mmCIF file of C-alpha atoms in Angstrom:
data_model
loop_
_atom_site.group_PDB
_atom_site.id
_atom_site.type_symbol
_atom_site.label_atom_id
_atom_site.label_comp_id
_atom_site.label_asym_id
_atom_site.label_seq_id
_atom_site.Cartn_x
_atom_site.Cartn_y
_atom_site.Cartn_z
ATOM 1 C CA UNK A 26 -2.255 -25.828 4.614
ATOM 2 C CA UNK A 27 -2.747 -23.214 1.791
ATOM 3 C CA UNK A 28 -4.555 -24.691 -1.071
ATOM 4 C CA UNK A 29 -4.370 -21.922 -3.100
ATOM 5 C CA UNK A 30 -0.848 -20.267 -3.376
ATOM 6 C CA UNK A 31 0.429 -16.685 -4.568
ATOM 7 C CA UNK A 32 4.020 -17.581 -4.686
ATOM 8 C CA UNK A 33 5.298 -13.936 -5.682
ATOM 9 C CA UNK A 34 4.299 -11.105 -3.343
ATOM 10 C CA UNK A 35 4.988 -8.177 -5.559
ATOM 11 C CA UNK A 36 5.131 -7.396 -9.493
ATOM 12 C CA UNK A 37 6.683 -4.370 -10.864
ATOM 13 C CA UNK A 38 5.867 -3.701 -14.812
ATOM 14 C CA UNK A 39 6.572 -0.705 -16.547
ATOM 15 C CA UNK A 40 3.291 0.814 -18.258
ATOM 16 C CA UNK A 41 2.324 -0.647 -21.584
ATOM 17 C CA UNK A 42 4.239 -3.700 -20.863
ATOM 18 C CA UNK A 43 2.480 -7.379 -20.077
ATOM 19 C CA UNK A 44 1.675 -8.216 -16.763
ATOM 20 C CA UNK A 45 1.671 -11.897 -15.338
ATOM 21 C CA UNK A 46 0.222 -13.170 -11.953
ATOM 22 C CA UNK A 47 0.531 -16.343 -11.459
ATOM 23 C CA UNK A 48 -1.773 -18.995 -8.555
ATOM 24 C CA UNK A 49 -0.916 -22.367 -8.361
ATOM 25 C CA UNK A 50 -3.761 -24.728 -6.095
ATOM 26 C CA UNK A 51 -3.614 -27.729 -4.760
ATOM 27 C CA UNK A 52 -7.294 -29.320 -4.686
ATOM 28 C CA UNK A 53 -7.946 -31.231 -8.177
ATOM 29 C CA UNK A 54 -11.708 -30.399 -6.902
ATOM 30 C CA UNK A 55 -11.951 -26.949 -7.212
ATOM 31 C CA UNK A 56 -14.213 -25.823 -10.989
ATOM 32 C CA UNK A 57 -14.185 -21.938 -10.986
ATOM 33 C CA UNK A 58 -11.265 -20.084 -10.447
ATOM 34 C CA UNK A 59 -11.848 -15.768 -10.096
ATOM 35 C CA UNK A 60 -9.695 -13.067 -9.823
ATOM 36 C CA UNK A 61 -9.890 -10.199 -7.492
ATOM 37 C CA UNK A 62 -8.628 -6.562 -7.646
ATOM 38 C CA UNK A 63 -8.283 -4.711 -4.196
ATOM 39 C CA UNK A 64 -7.242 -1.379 -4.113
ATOM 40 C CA UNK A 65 -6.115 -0.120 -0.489
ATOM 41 C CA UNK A 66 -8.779 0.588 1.855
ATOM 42 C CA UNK A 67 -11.691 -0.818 -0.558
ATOM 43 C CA UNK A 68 -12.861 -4.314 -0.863
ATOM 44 C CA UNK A 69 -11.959 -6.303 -3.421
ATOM 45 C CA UNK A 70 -13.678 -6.302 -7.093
ATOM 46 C CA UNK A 71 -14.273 -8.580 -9.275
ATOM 47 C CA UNK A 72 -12.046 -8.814 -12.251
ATOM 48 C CA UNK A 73 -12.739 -12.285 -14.221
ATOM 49 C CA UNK A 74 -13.461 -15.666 -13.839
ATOM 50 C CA UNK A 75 -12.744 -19.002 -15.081
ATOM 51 C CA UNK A 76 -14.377 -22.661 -14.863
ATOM 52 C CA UNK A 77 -12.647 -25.614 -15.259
ATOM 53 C CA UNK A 78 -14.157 -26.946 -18.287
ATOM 54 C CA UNK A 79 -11.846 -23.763 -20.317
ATOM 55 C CA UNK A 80 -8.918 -23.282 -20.350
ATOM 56 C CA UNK A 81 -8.842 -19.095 -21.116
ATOM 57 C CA UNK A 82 -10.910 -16.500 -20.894
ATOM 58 C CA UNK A 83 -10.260 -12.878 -21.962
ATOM 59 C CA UNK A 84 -12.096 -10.104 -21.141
ATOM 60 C CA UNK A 85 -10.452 -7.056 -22.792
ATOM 61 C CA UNK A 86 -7.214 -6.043 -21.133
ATOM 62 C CA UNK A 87 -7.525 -9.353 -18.959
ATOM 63 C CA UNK A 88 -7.271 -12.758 -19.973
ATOM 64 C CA UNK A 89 -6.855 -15.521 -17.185
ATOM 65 C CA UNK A 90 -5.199 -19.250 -18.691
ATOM 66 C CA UNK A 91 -5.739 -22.109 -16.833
ATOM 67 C CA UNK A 92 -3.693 -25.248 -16.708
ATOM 68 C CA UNK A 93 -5.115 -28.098 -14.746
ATOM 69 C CA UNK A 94 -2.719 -30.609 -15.436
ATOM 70 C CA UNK A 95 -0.106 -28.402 -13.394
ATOM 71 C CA UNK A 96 -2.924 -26.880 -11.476
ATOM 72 C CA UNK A 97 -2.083 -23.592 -12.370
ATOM 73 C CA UNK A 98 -3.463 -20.336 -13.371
ATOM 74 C CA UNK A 99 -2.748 -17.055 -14.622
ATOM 75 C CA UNK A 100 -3.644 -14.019 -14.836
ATOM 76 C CA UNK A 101 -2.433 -11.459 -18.220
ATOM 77 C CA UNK A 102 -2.934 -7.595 -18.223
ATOM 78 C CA UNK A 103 -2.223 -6.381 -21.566
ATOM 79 C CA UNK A 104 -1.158 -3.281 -21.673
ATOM 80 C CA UNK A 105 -0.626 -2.247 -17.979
ATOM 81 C CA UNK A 106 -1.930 0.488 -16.871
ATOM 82 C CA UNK A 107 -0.775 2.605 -13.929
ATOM 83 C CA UNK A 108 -4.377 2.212 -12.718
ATOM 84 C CA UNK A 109 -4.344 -1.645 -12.958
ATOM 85 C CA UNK A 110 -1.643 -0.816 -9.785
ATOM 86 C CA UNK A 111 -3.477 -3.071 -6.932
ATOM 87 C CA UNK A 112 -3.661 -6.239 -5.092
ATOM 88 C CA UNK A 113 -4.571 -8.732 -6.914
ATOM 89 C CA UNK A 114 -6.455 -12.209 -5.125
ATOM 90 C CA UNK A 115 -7.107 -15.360 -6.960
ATOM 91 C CA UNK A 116 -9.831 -17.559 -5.571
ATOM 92 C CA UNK A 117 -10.781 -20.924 -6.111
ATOM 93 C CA UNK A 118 -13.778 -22.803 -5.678
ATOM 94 C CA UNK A 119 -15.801 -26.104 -6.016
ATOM 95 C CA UNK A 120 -19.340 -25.414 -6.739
ATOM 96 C CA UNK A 121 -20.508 -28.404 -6.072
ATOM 97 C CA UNK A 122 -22.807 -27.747 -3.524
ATOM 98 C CA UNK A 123 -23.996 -24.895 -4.917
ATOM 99 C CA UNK A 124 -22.089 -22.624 -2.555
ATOM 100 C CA UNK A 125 -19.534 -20.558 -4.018
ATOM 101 C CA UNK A 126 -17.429 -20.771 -0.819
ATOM 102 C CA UNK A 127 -13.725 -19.181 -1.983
ATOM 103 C CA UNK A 128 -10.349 -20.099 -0.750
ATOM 104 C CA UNK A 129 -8.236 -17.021 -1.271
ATOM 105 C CA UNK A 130 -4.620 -16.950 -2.207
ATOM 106 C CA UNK A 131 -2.481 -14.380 0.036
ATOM 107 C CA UNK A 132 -2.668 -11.615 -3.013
ATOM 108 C CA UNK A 133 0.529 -10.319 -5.230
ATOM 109 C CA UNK A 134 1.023 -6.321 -5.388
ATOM 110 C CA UNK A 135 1.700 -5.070 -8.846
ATOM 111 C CA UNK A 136 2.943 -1.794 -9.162
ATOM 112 C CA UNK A 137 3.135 -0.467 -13.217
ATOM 113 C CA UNK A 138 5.589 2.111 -13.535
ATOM 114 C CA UNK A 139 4.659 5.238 -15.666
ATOM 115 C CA UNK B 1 -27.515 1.035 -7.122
ATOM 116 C CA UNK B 2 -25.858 1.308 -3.281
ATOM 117 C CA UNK B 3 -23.306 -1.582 -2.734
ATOM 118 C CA UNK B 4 -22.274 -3.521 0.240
ATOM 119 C CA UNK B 5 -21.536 -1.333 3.101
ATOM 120 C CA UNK B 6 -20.205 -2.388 6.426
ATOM 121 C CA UNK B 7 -19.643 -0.309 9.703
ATOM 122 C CA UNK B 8 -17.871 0.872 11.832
ATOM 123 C CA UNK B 9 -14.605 1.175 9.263
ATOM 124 C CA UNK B 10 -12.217 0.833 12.200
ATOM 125 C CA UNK B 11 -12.563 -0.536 15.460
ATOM 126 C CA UNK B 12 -10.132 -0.129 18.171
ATOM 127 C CA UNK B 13 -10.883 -2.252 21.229
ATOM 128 C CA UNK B 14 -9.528 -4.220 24.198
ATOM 129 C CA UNK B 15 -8.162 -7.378 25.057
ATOM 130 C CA UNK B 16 -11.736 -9.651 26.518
ATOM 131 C CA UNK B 17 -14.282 -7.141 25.132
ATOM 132 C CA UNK B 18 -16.843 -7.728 22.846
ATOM 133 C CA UNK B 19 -17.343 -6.080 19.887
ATOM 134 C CA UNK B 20 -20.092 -6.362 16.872
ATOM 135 C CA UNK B 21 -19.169 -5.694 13.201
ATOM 136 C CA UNK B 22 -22.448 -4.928 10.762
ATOM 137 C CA UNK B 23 -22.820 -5.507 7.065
ATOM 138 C CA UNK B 24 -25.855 -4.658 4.951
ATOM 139 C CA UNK B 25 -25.815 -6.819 1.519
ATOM 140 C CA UNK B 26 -26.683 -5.473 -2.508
ATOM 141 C CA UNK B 27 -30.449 -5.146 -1.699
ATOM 142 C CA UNK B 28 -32.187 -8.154 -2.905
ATOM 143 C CA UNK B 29 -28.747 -10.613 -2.540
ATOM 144 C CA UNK B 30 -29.866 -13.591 -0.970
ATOM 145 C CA UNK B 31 -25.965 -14.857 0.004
ATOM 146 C CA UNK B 32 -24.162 -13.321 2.230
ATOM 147 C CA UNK B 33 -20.372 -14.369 3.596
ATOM 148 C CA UNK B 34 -17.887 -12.927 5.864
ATOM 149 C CA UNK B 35 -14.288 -13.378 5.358
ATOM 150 C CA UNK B 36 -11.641 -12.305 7.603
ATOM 151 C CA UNK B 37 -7.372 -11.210 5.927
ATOM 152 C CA UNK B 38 -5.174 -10.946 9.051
ATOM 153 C CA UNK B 39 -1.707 -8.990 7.606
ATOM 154 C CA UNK B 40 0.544 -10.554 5.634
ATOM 155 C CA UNK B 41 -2.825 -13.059 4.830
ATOM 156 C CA UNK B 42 -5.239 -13.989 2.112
ATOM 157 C CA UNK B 43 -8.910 -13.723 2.889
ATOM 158 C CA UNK B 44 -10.066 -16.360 5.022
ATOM 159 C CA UNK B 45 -13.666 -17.404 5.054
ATOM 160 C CA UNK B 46 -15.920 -17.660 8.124
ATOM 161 C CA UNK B 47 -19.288 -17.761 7.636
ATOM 162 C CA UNK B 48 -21.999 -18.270 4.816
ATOM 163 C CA UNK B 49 -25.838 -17.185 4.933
ATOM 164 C CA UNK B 50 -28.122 -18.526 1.789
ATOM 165 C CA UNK B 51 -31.749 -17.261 2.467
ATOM 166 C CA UNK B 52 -33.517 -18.994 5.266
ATOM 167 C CA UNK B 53 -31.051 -22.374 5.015
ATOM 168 C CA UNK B 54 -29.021 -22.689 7.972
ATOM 169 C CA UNK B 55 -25.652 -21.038 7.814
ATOM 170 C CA UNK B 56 -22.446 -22.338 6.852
ATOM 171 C CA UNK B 57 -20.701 -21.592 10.165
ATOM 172 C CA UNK B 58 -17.510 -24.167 9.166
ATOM 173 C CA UNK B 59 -15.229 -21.052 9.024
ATOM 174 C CA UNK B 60 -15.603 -19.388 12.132
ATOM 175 C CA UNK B 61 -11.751 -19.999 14.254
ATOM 176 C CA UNK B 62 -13.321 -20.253 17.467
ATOM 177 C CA UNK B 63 -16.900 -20.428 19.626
ATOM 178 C CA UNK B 64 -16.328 -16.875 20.529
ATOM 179 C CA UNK B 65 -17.349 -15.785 16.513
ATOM 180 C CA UNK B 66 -20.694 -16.100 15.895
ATOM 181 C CA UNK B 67 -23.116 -14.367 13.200
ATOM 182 C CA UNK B 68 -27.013 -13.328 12.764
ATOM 183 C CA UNK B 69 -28.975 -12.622 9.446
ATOM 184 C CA UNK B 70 -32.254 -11.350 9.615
ATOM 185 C CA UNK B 71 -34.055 -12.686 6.922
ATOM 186 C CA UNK B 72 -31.695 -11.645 3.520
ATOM 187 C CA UNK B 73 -31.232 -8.079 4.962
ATOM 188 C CA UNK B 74 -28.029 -6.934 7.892
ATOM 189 C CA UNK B 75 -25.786 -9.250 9.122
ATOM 190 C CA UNK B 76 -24.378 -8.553 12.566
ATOM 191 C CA UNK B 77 -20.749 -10.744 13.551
ATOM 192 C CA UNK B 78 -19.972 -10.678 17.131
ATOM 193 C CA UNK B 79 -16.534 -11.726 18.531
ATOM 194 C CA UNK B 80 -16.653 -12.346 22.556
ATOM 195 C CA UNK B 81 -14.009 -11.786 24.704
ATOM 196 C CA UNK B 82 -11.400 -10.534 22.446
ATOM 197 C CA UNK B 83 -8.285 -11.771 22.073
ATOM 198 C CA UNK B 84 -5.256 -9.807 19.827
ATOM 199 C CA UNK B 85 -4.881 -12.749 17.264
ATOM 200 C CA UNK B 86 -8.452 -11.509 16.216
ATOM 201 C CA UNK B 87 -6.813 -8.395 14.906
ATOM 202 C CA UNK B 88 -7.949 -7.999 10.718
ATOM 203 C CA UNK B 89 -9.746 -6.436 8.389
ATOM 204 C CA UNK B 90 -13.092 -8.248 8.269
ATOM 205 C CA UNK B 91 -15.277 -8.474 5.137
ATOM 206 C CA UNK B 92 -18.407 -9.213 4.150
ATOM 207 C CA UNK B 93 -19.617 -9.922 0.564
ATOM 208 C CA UNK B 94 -22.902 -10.502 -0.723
ATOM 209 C CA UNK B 95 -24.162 -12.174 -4.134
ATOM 210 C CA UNK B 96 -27.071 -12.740 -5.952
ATOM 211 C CA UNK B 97 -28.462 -16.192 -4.962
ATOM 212 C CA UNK B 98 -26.821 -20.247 -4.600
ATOM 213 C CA UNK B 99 -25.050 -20.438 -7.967
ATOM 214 C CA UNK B 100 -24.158 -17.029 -8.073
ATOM 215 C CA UNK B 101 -20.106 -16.700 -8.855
ATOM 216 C CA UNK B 102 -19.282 -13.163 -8.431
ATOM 217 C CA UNK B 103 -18.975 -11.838 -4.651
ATOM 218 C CA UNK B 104 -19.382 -8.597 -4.328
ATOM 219 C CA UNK B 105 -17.313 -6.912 -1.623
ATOM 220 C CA UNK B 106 -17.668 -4.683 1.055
ATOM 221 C CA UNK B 107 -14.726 -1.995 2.196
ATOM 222 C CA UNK B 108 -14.140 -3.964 5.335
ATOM 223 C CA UNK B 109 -13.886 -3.131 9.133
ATOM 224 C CA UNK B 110 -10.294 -3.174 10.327
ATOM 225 C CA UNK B 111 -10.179 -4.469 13.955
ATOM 226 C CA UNK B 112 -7.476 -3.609 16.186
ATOM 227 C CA UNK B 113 -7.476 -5.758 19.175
ATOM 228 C CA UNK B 114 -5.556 -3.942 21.647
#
């Protein structure tokens, strides 16, 4: 039972262009929602984070929206880059317990075309 | 400062042997998880050490996975008696303390489980 979902394996965007990942979840419990970037053969990095008390957060580039009503998040790269070309992870948690114990989605490749 | 680093890289072993994966945390990160992404997968989580607390072990697929800490310094997880399904990149992550919302990644070691 996957409780966090990457519906879309891969992305193409051509450079300069918006890119849009999108994680859908299933567990009304989860509060903080991150995104990962994993380029091959590396572990992942963090990218940004959301809690469940916002509903967007931009850092530069990045901004992640989230929509709890539909349980749904997203992630916007503005412009793309040919170096934001990766896999990217959302995670979702509930804090609750103090643990930040992630459930991972299965990851979406976006390639941006020079 | 050094990050996570985790060893061997690659592991090639047989069906029914044992094999033991390290992972040495951010120095002075008190958390410390393993997560395991079989192909096609996202990452899965197995295992969760805060400080001296007893470990979260409600990830780990099966009795032959176990883990050690030693104090909030290596981690060391052992799978028994390989079996092929146990093929993935395993990776550990450590973080700053309970509360802490970034994980910060190691490169993995990819398992092949003849």
């Amino acid at each position: 039972d996957q409780q966090v979902k990457q519906n879309s394996p891969s992305l193409s965007v051509q450079e300069g262009r918006i890119s849009i990942l999108n994680c859908d979840y299933t567990n009304s419990m989860f509060d903080y929602f991150l995104w990962y970037k994993k380029y091959p053969a590396e572990g992942p990095t963090f990218l940004i984070s959301i809690s469940s008390i916002k509903d967007k957060n931009e850092d530069g580039r990045f901004t992640v929206f989230l929509n709890k009503s539909a349980k749904h998040l997203s992630l916007h790269i503005v412009p793309s880059q040919p170096g934001d070309s990766a896999v990217y992870f959302c995670a979702a948690s509930s804090g609750t317990s103090g643990t930040y114990k992630y459930i991972f989605g299965t990851g979406t490749r976006l390639k941006v075309l020079a | 400062g050094a990050g996570v680093s985790q060893s061997p890289s690659n592991k090639v072993t047989e069906k029914g042997k044992d094999v033991e994966l390290r992972c040495d945390p951010i120095s002075g990160h008190t958390a410390l998880y393993w997560y395991r992404q079989r192909l096609g997968q996202g990452l899965e989580f197995l295992i969760y050490f805060q400080g001296n607390s007893a470990p979260d072990k409600s990830g780990l697929p099966s009795d032959r996975f176990s883990a050690e800490r030693t104090g909030e310094s290596v981690s060391t997880l052992t799978i028994q008696r390989t079996q092929q399904e146990d093929s993935a990149v395993y990776l550990c992550a450590s973080s700053p303390g309970q509360g802490a919302i970034e994980q910060f990644f190691g490169p993995g070691t990819r398992l092949t489980v003849l």
